[in-house]
Coordinates of C-alpha atoms in Angstrom, one line a residue:
M16 CA 15.3 1.7 -8.1
I17 CA 13.8 5.0 -9.3
W18 CA 12.1 5.4 -12.7
N19 CA 11.1 8.4 -14.8
F20 CA 7.9 8.1 -16.7
S21 CA 7.2 10.5 -19.6
A22 CA 3.8 10.6 -21.4
G23 CA 4.8 8.0 -24.0
K24 CA 7.5 5.8 -22.5
A25 CA 9.1 4.5 -19.4
T26 CA 12.9 5.0 -18.9
P27 CA 15.2 4.4 -15.9
A28 CA 16.3 7.2 -13.8
K29 CA 19.3 7.7 -11.6
Y30 CA 19.7 5.0 -9.0
T31 CA 19.7 1.2 -9.0
N32 CA 20.0 -0.5 -5.7
S33 CA 19.8 -3.7 -3.8
R34 CA 18.1 -4.7 -0.5
K35 CA 19.2 -7.0 2.3
P36 CA 16.5 -8.8 4.3
G37 CA 16.2 -7.2 7.8
Y38 CA 18.2 -4.1 6.8
R39 CA 17.2 -0.6 5.8
N40 CA 19.2 0.7 2.9
T41 CA 20.3 4.3 3.7
A42 CA 22.2 5.1 0.5
C43 CA 19.5 7.6 -0.7
K44 CA 17.7 10.4 1.2
A45 CA 14.4 9.5 2.9
G46 CA 11.5 11.2 1.4
T47 CA 13.0 10.8 -2.1
L48 CA 13.4 7.0 -1.9
L49 CA 10.2 6.3 -0.1
T50 CA 10.2 2.7 -1.3
S51 CA 12.5 0.8 -3.7
L52 CA 10.4 2.1 -6.6
A53 CA 9.4 5.7 -7.1
L54 CA 7.8 7.1 -10.2
S55 CA 8.2 10.5 -11.8
I56 CA 5.0 11.0 -13.9
S57 CA 4.0 13.9 -16.1
A58 CA 2.4 16.9 -14.3
A59 CA -1.4 17.3 -14.4
S60 CA -3.6 20.1 -13.2
A61 CA -3.4 21.5 -9.7
N62 CA -6.6 19.6 -8.9
S63 CA -4.9 16.3 -9.4
L64 CA -3.8 16.0 -5.8
P65 CA -6.4 15.5 -3.0
P66 CA -7.1 18.2 -0.4
E67 CA -4.6 18.0 2.5
N68 CA -5.8 16.3 5.6
P69 CA -4.9 18.5 8.6
Y70 CA -5.0 15.6 11.0
L71 CA -2.2 13.7 9.2
A72 CA 1.5 14.5 9.8
D73 CA 2.7 17.3 7.5
S74 CA 5.2 15.2 5.6
T75 CA 5.6 13.5 2.3
Y76 CA 4.7 10.1 3.7
P77 CA 2.5 10.1 6.8
I78 CA 0.4 7.1 5.8
T79 CA 0.7 4.1 3.5
H80 CA 0.0 5.2 -0.1
V81 CA 0.8 8.8 1.0
T82 CA -2.6 10.5 1.6
S83 CA -6.1 9.7 2.8
A84 CA -7.0 9.4 -0.9
Q85 CA -4.4 6.5 -1.2
Q86 CA -3.1 7.7 -4.6
G87 CA 0.5 7.1 -4.0
A88 CA 1.3 10.5 -5.5
I89 CA 3.7 12.8 -3.6
A90 CA 4.0 16.6 -4.1
V91 CA 7.7 16.5 -4.7
Q92 CA 10.1 16.7 -7.6
G93 CA 11.6 13.4 -8.5
P94 CA 15.1 12.6 -9.9
E95 CA 15.6 13.0 -13.6
D96 CA 19.0 11.5 -14.4
K97 CA 20.3 8.6 -16.3
N98 CA 20.4 5.1 -14.8
R99 CA 23.4 3.9 -13.0
R100 CA 24.2 1.2 -10.4
L101 CA 25.4 2.3 -7.0
T102 CA 28.9 1.3 -6.0
D103 CA 29.4 -0.7 -2.9
A104 CA 31.0 2.3 -1.3
E105 CA 27.7 4.2 -1.8
K106 CA 25.6 1.6 0.0
E107 CA 25.0 1.7 3.7
Y108 CA 22.8 -0.7 5.6
I109 CA 21.3 -0.5 9.1
Y110 CA 19.8 -3.6 10.6
T111 CA 16.2 -3.0 11.7
G112 CA 14.9 -6.6 12.0
P113 CA 12.7 -8.5 9.7
S114 CA 9.7 -7.4 7.6
H115 CA 9.8 -3.6 7.7
L116 CA 7.6 -3.0 4.7
I117 CA 6.3 0.6 5.2
F118 CA 7.6 3.5 7.2
S119 CA 6.0 6.8 8.1
I120 CA 7.7 10.2 8.1
S121 CA 6.9 12.7 10.9
G122 CA 6.0 16.3 10.5
K123 CA 8.6 18.9 11.2
Y124 CA 9.5 19.6 14.8
D125 CA 10.2 23.1 16.2
N126 CA 13.9 22.5 15.7
G127 CA 13.4 21.7 12.0
K128 CA 14.0 18.0 12.5
R129 CA 11.9 15.0 11.3
V130 CA 12.0 11.3 12.2
I131 CA 11.1 8.1 10.5
W132 CA 9.0 5.4 12.2
S133 CA 8.6 1.8 11.1
S134 CA 7.6 -1.6 12.5
G135 CA 8.3 -5.1 11.5
S136 CA 7.8 -8.6 12.8
D137 CA 9.6 -8.1 16.1
R138 CA 10.4 -4.4 16.7
L139 CA 9.5 -0.7 16.3
V140 CA 12.2 1.5 15.1
K141 CA 12.6 5.3 15.2
Q142 CA 15.3 6.9 13.0
D143 CA 16.6 10.4 12.3
Y144 CA 15.3 11.6 8.9
E145 CA 18.6 13.2 7.8
S146 CA 21.2 10.7 9.1
F147 CA 19.2 7.5 9.4
E148 CA 20.7 7.1 12.9
V149 CA 18.5 4.7 14.9
L150 CA 17.3 6.9 17.8
D151 CA 15.4 4.1 19.6
T152 CA 14.1 0.6 19.2
V153 CA 11.2 -1.1 21.1
M154 CA 11.0 -4.8 20.9
L155 CA 7.4 -5.9 20.2
R156 CA 8.2 -9.5 21.0
E157 CA 11.2 -10.5 23.1
D158 CA 11.2 -14.3 22.4
E159 CA 12.8 -14.5 19.0
G160 CA 16.4 -13.2 19.0
W161 CA 16.2 -12.1 15.3
D162 CA 19.6 -10.4 15.2
E163 CA 22.1 -9.7 12.4
A164 CA 23.7 -13.1 12.6
W165 CA 20.2 -14.7 12.2
S166 CA 19.5 -12.5 9.2
E167 CA 22.7 -13.4 7.5
E168 CA 21.9 -17.1 8.0
R169 CA 18.4 -16.7 6.7
M170 CA 19.6 -14.9 3.6
K171 CA 21.9 -17.9 2.8
K172 CA 19.1 -20.4 3.3
V173 CA 16.8 -18.5 0.9
A174 CA 19.5 -17.7 -1.7
S175 CA 21.3 -21.0 -2.1
G176 CA 21.0 -24.8 -1.8
W177 CA 18.4 -27.3 -2.9
E178 CA 15.4 -25.6 -4.5
P179 CA 12.6 -27.2 -2.5
L180 CA 14.4 -26.3 0.7
R181 CA 15.0 -22.7 -0.4
I182 CA 11.3 -22.5 -1.2
Y183 CA 10.4 -23.8 2.2
N184 CA 12.7 -21.3 3.9
A185 CA 11.2 -18.5 1.8
L186 CA 7.7 -19.6 2.8
Q187 CA 8.8 -19.3 6.5
E188 CA 9.9 -15.7 5.9
M189 CA 6.5 -14.9 4.3
L190 CA 4.7 -16.3 7.3
R191 CA 7.0 -14.2 9.5
F192 CA 6.0 -11.2 7.4
A193 CA 2.3 -12.0 8.0
E194 CA 3.0 -11.6 11.7
A195 CA 4.0 -8.0 11.3
G196 CA 1.4 -5.5 12.5
G197 CA 2.6 -2.5 10.6
I198 CA 1.6 -3.1 7.0
Y199 CA -0.7 0.0 7.1
P200 CA 0.6 2.3 9.8
M201 CA -0.2 6.0 10.2
M202 CA 1.3 9.1 11.7
D203 CA -1.0 12.0 12.8
A204 CA -0.5 15.7 13.0
D205 CA 0.9 15.4 16.6
N206 CA 3.5 12.9 15.4
N207 CA 1.8 10.0 17.0
F208 CA 2.5 6.6 15.3
Y209 CA -0.4 4.2 15.0
L210 CA -0.1 0.4 14.7
G211 CA -2.8 -2.2 14.4
S212 CA -2.5 -5.8 15.7
T213 CA -3.9 -9.2 14.9
D214 CA -5.9 -9.2 18.2
G215 CA -7.9 -6.1 17.4
T216 CA -5.8 -3.7 19.4
I217 CA -4.4 -0.3 18.4
Q218 CA -1.1 0.9 19.8
V219 CA -0.2 4.6 19.7
Y220 CA 3.4 5.5 20.1
G221 CA 5.1 8.9 20.4
D222 CA 8.1 10.8 21.8
S223 CA 8.8 10.2 25.5
V224 CA 9.6 13.9 25.7
P225 CA 6.9 15.7 23.8
G226 CA 8.4 17.8 21.0
D227 CA 11.8 16.2 21.2
P228 CA 12.5 14.1 18.1
S229 CA 15.6 12.5 19.6
S230 CA 13.8 11.2 22.7
T231 CA 13.0 7.6 23.2
I232 CA 9.8 5.8 22.1
S233 CA 6.9 5.9 24.5
L234 CA 3.6 3.9 24.3
K235 CA 1.0 6.6 24.6
H236 CA -2.1 4.5 24.4
R237 CA -3.2 0.9 23.9
Y238 CA -6.9 0.5 22.8
Q239 CA -8.8 -2.7 22.5
I240 CA -11.5 -2.2 19.9
K241 CA -14.8 -3.0 21.6
A242 CA -17.4 -5.7 20.7
P243 CA -19.2 -6.4 18.5
V244 CA -16.2 -5.7 16.3
T245 CA -14.0 -8.7 15.4
G246 CA -11.0 -9.3 13.3
K247 CA -7.5 -8.1 12.7
V248 CA -6.9 -4.4 12.3
N249 CA -6.0 -4.2 8.6
G250 CA -5.7 -0.6 7.8
F251 CA -5.8 3.0 9.2
N252 CA -6.9 6.3 7.9
I253 CA -8.1 9.5 9.6
S254 CA -11.2 11.5 8.8
Y255 CA -11.1 15.1 7.9
D256 CA -12.8 15.9 11.2
G257 CA -10.1 14.1 13.2
Y258 CA -11.5 10.6 14.0
I259 CA -9.2 7.6 13.8
T260 CA -10.7 5.1 11.4
A261 CA -9.8 1.5 10.9
V262 CA -11.0 -1.6 9.0
T263 CA -10.8 -5.2 10.2
D264 CA -10.3 -8.3 8.0
D265 CA -13.8 -9.5 9.1
G266 CA -15.4 -6.5 7.5
W267 CA -16.0 -4.0 10.3
M268 CA -15.4 -0.3 9.8
V269 CA -14.6 1.6 13.1
A270 CA -14.2 5.2 14.0
M271 CA -12.7 6.4 17.3
S272 CA -12.2 9.8 18.8
R273 CA -8.5 10.6 19.3
D274 CA -8.8 10.1 23.0
F275 CA -10.5 6.8 22.4
K276 CA -13.5 7.7 24.5
E277 CA -15.9 7.3 21.6
Q278 CA -16.2 4.3 19.2
F279 CA -18.6 4.0 16.2
Q280 CA -18.7 0.9 14.1
I281 CA -20.6 -0.7 11.2
K282 CA -20.4 -4.1 9.5
L283 CA -20.0 -3.8 5.8
E284 CA -22.8 -5.2 3.7
G285 CA -22.1 -8.7 2.5
A286 CA -19.6 -9.4 5.3
P287 CA -19.6 -13.0 6.7
D288 CA -21.6 -13.6 9.9
E289 CA -18.6 -15.2 11.6
S290 CA -14.9 -14.6 11.5
Y291 CA -13.5 -15.3 8.0
N292 CA -11.5 -18.5 7.3
K293 CA -7.9 -17.6 8.1
E294 CA -6.3 -20.8 7.0
D295 CA -5.1 -19.6 3.6
P296 CA -2.1 -17.2 3.0
L297 CA -4.4 -14.6 1.4
S298 CA -7.0 -14.8 4.3
G299 CA -9.4 -12.1 5.2
W300 CA -12.6 -10.8 3.7
I301 CA -10.8 -7.4 3.8
R302 CA -7.2 -7.6 2.7
N303 CA -6.3 -4.0 2.1
S304 CA -6.6 -0.5 3.5
F305 CA -9.2 2.1 2.4
A306 CA -9.5 5.7 1.1
M307 CA -11.4 8.7 2.5
E308 CA -12.7 12.0 1.2
P309 CA -13.2 15.3 3.1
N310 CA -17.0 14.8 2.9
G311 CA -16.7 11.5 4.8
M312 CA -17.2 9.2 1.9
T313 CA -15.0 6.1 2.5
Y314 CA -14.1 3.4 -0.1
V315 CA -13.3 -0.2 1.0
V316 CA -12.7 -3.2 -1.2
S317 CA -13.8 -6.6 0.1
R318 CA -13.5 -10.0 -1.6
D319 CA -16.4 -9.4 -4.0
F320 CA -17.5 -5.8 -3.7
L321 CA -16.3 -2.2 -3.7
H322 CA -18.1 -0.4 -0.9
G323 CA -18.7 3.4 -0.7
I324 CA -19.9 4.2 2.8
K325 CA -20.3 7.5 4.6
W326 CA -18.7 8.8 7.8
T327 CA -21.3 11.3 9.1
G328 CA -19.3 12.7 12.0
K329 CA -21.2 10.6 14.5
G330 CA -21.5 7.2 12.9
W331 CA -21.3 5.3 9.6
S332 CA -24.0 5.1 7.0
Q333 CA -24.6 2.5 4.2
D334 CA -27.8 4.3 3.1
A335 CA -28.1 5.5 -0.5
K336 CA -29.7 8.7 0.6
D337 CA -26.3 9.6 2.3
G338 CA -24.4 8.8 -0.9
A339 CA -23.4 5.3 0.1
W340 CA -23.3 2.4 -2.5
I341 CA -22.0 -1.1 -3.1
A342 CA -20.9 -2.5 -6.4
P343 CA -19.6 -6.0 -7.4
Y344 CA -16.4 -6.6 -9.3
S345 CA -15.0 -9.7 -11.1
N346 CA -13.3 -12.2 -8.8
T347 CA -12.8 -15.4 -10.7
K348 CA -9.5 -16.1 -8.8
G349 CA -11.4 -16.0 -5.5
F350 CA -9.0 -14.0 -3.4
G351 CA -10.4 -10.5 -4.3
S352 CA -8.5 -7.4 -5.1
G353 CA -4.9 -7.0 -4.1
S354 CA -5.1 -3.2 -4.1
T355 CA -6.2 -0.5 -1.7
P356 CA -8.8 1.7 -3.5
S357 CA -7.2 4.8 -5.0
L358 CA -9.1 8.0 -5.7
M359 CA -8.9 9.6 -9.1
G360 CA -10.2 13.1 -9.8
F361 CA -10.6 16.2 -7.6
G362 CA -12.2 19.6 -8.0
A363 CA -13.9 19.8 -11.4
E364 CA -12.4 16.5 -12.7
D365 CA -14.4 13.3 -13.1
K366 CA -14.4 11.6 -9.7
L367 CA -13.5 7.9 -9.8
V368 CA -12.3 5.1 -7.5
V369 CA -9.6 2.8 -9.0
I370 CA -8.8 -0.9 -8.1
T371 CA -7.5 -4.0 -9.8
D372 CA -10.0 -6.9 -9.7
G373 CA -9.7 -10.5 -8.6
D374 CA -9.3 -12.3 -12.0
D375 CA -6.3 -14.4 -12.9
L376 CA -5.6 -11.8 -15.6
M377 CA -6.6 -8.8 -13.5
N378 CA -8.4 -5.8 -14.9
L379 CA -7.9 -2.2 -14.0
T380 CA -11.4 -1.1 -12.9
L381 CA -12.8 2.4 -12.4
F382 CA -16.0 3.2 -10.5
W383 CA -18.0 6.4 -10.4
R384 CA -17.6 7.5 -6.8
D385 CA -20.3 10.2 -6.7
A386 CA -23.7 10.1 -8.4
I387 CA -23.6 8.1 -11.6
P388 CA -24.0 10.5 -14.6
E389 CA -27.6 10.4 -15.8
D390 CA -26.6 9.8 -19.4
W391 CA -24.1 7.0 -18.5
K392 CA -25.3 3.8 -20.3
G393 CA -22.9 1.5 -18.5
L394 CA -20.5 -1.1 -19.8
P395 CA -21.8 -4.4 -21.2
G396 CA -22.1 -7.1 -18.4
E397 CA -20.9 -4.7 -15.7
D398 CA -22.6 -3.0 -12.8
R399 CA -23.7 0.5 -13.9
R400 CA -21.3 2.1 -11.4
V401 CA -18.3 0.7 -13.3
A402 CA -17.0 3.5 -15.4
G403 CA -14.0 1.7 -17.1
K404 CA -12.5 -1.7 -17.2
I405 CA -9.4 -2.9 -19.1
A406 CA -7.2 -6.0 -19.0
A407 CA -3.8 -5.3 -17.3
N408 CA -2.1 -7.7 -19.7
M409 CA 1.1 -5.7 -20.2
A410 CA 0.1 -5.5 -23.9
R411 CA 1.0 -9.2 -24.3
E412 CA -1.7 -11.5 -25.7
D413 CA 0.3 -14.6 -24.4
L414 CA 0.0 -13.6 -20.8
K415 CA -2.8 -15.6 -19.1
K416 CA -2.1 -14.4 -15.6
V417 CA -1.2 -11.0 -14.2
Q418 CA -1.5 -10.1 -10.6
S419 CA -0.5 -7.2 -8.4
E420 CA -0.5 -6.9 -4.7
Q421 CA 0.3 -3.2 -4.9
S422 CA -2.2 -0.3 -4.9
V423 CA -2.7 1.4 -8.2
A424 CA -0.6 4.6 -8.4
V425 CA -2.8 7.5 -9.6
Y426 CA -2.1 11.0 -10.6
G427 CA -4.4 13.1 -12.7
Y428 CA -6.3 10.7 -15.0
G429 CA -3.3 8.4 -15.2
A430 CA -3.0 5.0 -13.4
V431 CA 0.1 2.8 -13.1
I432 CA 0.2 -0.8 -12.2
V433 CA 3.0 -3.3 -11.9
N434 CA 3.0 -7.1 -12.6
N435 CA 3.6 -9.3 -9.5
Q436 CA 2.9 -12.6 -11.2
P437 CA 6.0 -14.9 -11.5
P438 CA 6.4 -16.2 -15.1
S439 CA 6.7 -19.7 -13.9
L440 CA 6.5 -21.9 -10.7
P441 CA 8.0 -25.3 -10.0
F442 CA 5.6 -28.1 -11.0
Y443 CA 5.2 -29.2 -7.3
T444 CA 4.3 -25.7 -6.0
P445 CA 0.6 -24.7 -5.5
E446 CA -0.4 -21.5 -7.3
I447 CA -1.4 -20.0 -3.9
F448 CA 2.4 -19.8 -3.1
A449 CA 3.1 -17.4 -6.0
P450 CA 3.5 -14.4 -3.6
V451 CA 6.4 -16.3 -1.9
F452 CA 8.3 -16.4 -5.2
V453 CA 7.7 -12.7 -5.9
G454 CA 8.4 -11.6 -2.4
L455 CA 11.5 -13.6 -1.6
L456 CA 12.7 -15.1 -4.8
G457 CA 11.7 -12.4 -7.2
T458 CA 15.3 -11.5 -8.2
E459 CA 15.8 -15.0 -9.8
E460 CA 15.1 -15.1 -13.6
D461 CA 12.7 -18.0 -13.4
Y462 CA 10.5 -16.2 -11.0
K463 CA 11.1 -12.6 -11.8
P464 CA 7.8 -10.8 -13.0
H465 CA 8.2 -8.2 -15.7
G466 CA 5.9 -5.4 -16.7
I467 CA 4.7 -2.0 -15.7
Q468 CA 1.7 -0.4 -17.5
K469 CA 0.1 3.0 -17.6
F470 CA -3.5 3.6 -18.4
V471 CA -5.4 6.9 -18.9
W472 CA -9.0 7.9 -18.5
N473 CA -10.4 10.2 -21.2
P474 CA -13.1 12.4 -19.5
E475 CA -14.5 13.6 -22.8
Q476 CA -15.0 10.2 -24.3
R477 CA -15.4 8.4 -21.0
T478 CA -13.0 5.7 -22.1
L479 CA -10.1 3.9 -20.4
S480 CA -7.1 3.0 -22.6
Q481 CA -3.4 2.1 -22.4
Q482 CA -0.9 4.9 -22.7
W483 CA 2.3 3.0 -22.5
V484 CA 3.8 -0.3 -21.3
N485 CA 7.4 -1.4 -20.5
N486 CA 8.0 -5.2 -20.3
H487 CA 11.7 -4.8 -19.4
I488 CA 11.1 -3.5 -15.9
S489 CA 10.7 -5.8 -12.9
S490 CA 9.1 -4.5 -9.7
P491 CA 8.5 -7.8 -7.8
N492 CA 7.6 -6.4 -4.4
S493 CA 7.7 -2.6 -4.3
V494 CA 4.8 -0.2 -3.7
P495 CA 4.9 2.3 -6.6
V496 CA 5.1 5.9 -5.6
I497 CA 4.7 8.9 -8.0
A498 CA 6.8 12.1 -7.7
A499 CA 4.0 14.4 -8.9
Y500 CA 5.8 17.6 -9.9
N501 CA 8.0 16.4 -12.8
N502 CA 6.9 18.3 -15.9
M503 CA 7.6 15.6 -18.4
G504 CA 4.5 15.7 -20.6
S505 CA 0.8 15.6 -19.9
F506 CA -1.7 13.0 -18.8
E507 CA -4.2 14.8 -21.0
K508 CA -2.3 13.9 -24.2

């Protein structure tokens, strides 16, 4: 569904829709419906969007969370109509296989066309941007036979029957999702599509006929990240000087030239000496992607720290003299942050990094990303680099747990989070299985999380406060996206 957000309230916009596992819903135009939740948020200054990265595809969605700054804010006008539910006649589904979470939109070809790329647990799919026609499919694993009949049967097993068995079937689907290699894909300026793998390899796909968007998929390059780097490729970005950058769940940052003849790596401070324990569903010392600035500063969140490291053009630096830093954040739950760091502030604005922390009742936490202001006294009990911290409690004192596995959506000095914590779990279900209920059973009232909350940073007072909250909205498993150019108020209010 799409929602409009004014400065003081949150109200539904034009479309309400449903999703079928294994299918892509094609009822609304790509680029407007980037995920099943898009946000239209009041316009801020021109500085509110990061500088364009010339090495990313020139489109509205070349990389997970939209830009190298990972804000989730798109330079488009969002819909501004009243809410209504789509009729069955308006819905169209195309089967794409299981676990297609994120897609990437190409730049414009010479003939004016664009294409959509996405990958799931078993296949890579390329579609026409306008018609959603599947142009080509490449099977990434041939041994499963996950076809439409299988999908319909799996839907029945998750949606009906004895509850413990439904939960078991939902858990199976979540494990299948964990096998997908495309959680953080990327498309570059040459319309090459990058996928990471659990074995530390990077696959680069493109058009079999260069410049022809309707041509079949071709594997252009397969690169095995070299030792001493270990771990699963967890996220991609691209530096403003054109190096492919990646992070592994073991805590390695890697930069590679686009022809893969050069590799530069560094292990993040505090990373474990050996591969991290991968036996739990939220495994990995690094679980998210990362943000980059034009000057090479790169922001990565690990289980206990937010890291600011520097890409120098010929290597990585964790030296303070290069502007690098490391700061702890609260992690009483033990699994770390569920959010990719988002950058807030560009040009003359305060420059901050935004995450949610690892507490049961998570906190929105802001860090100074450049030199800490000399007159900054710090917050009580926090590292001096922490600029702001506030409980993401949906303005409800009775809530003891709020979690989000979504990146914080940022535009101007505003930051929006959604609640992904189910209100209840069966007594026999461990807390660690909560993401199963949100991901697969989140439409059921007993497990449906509610709440979306907007906070705002005040640069004059250097304070972080709630601007509005809506506890009627449920966004169980969507990545929020902001349509930035809706003039519906002001973040500066």
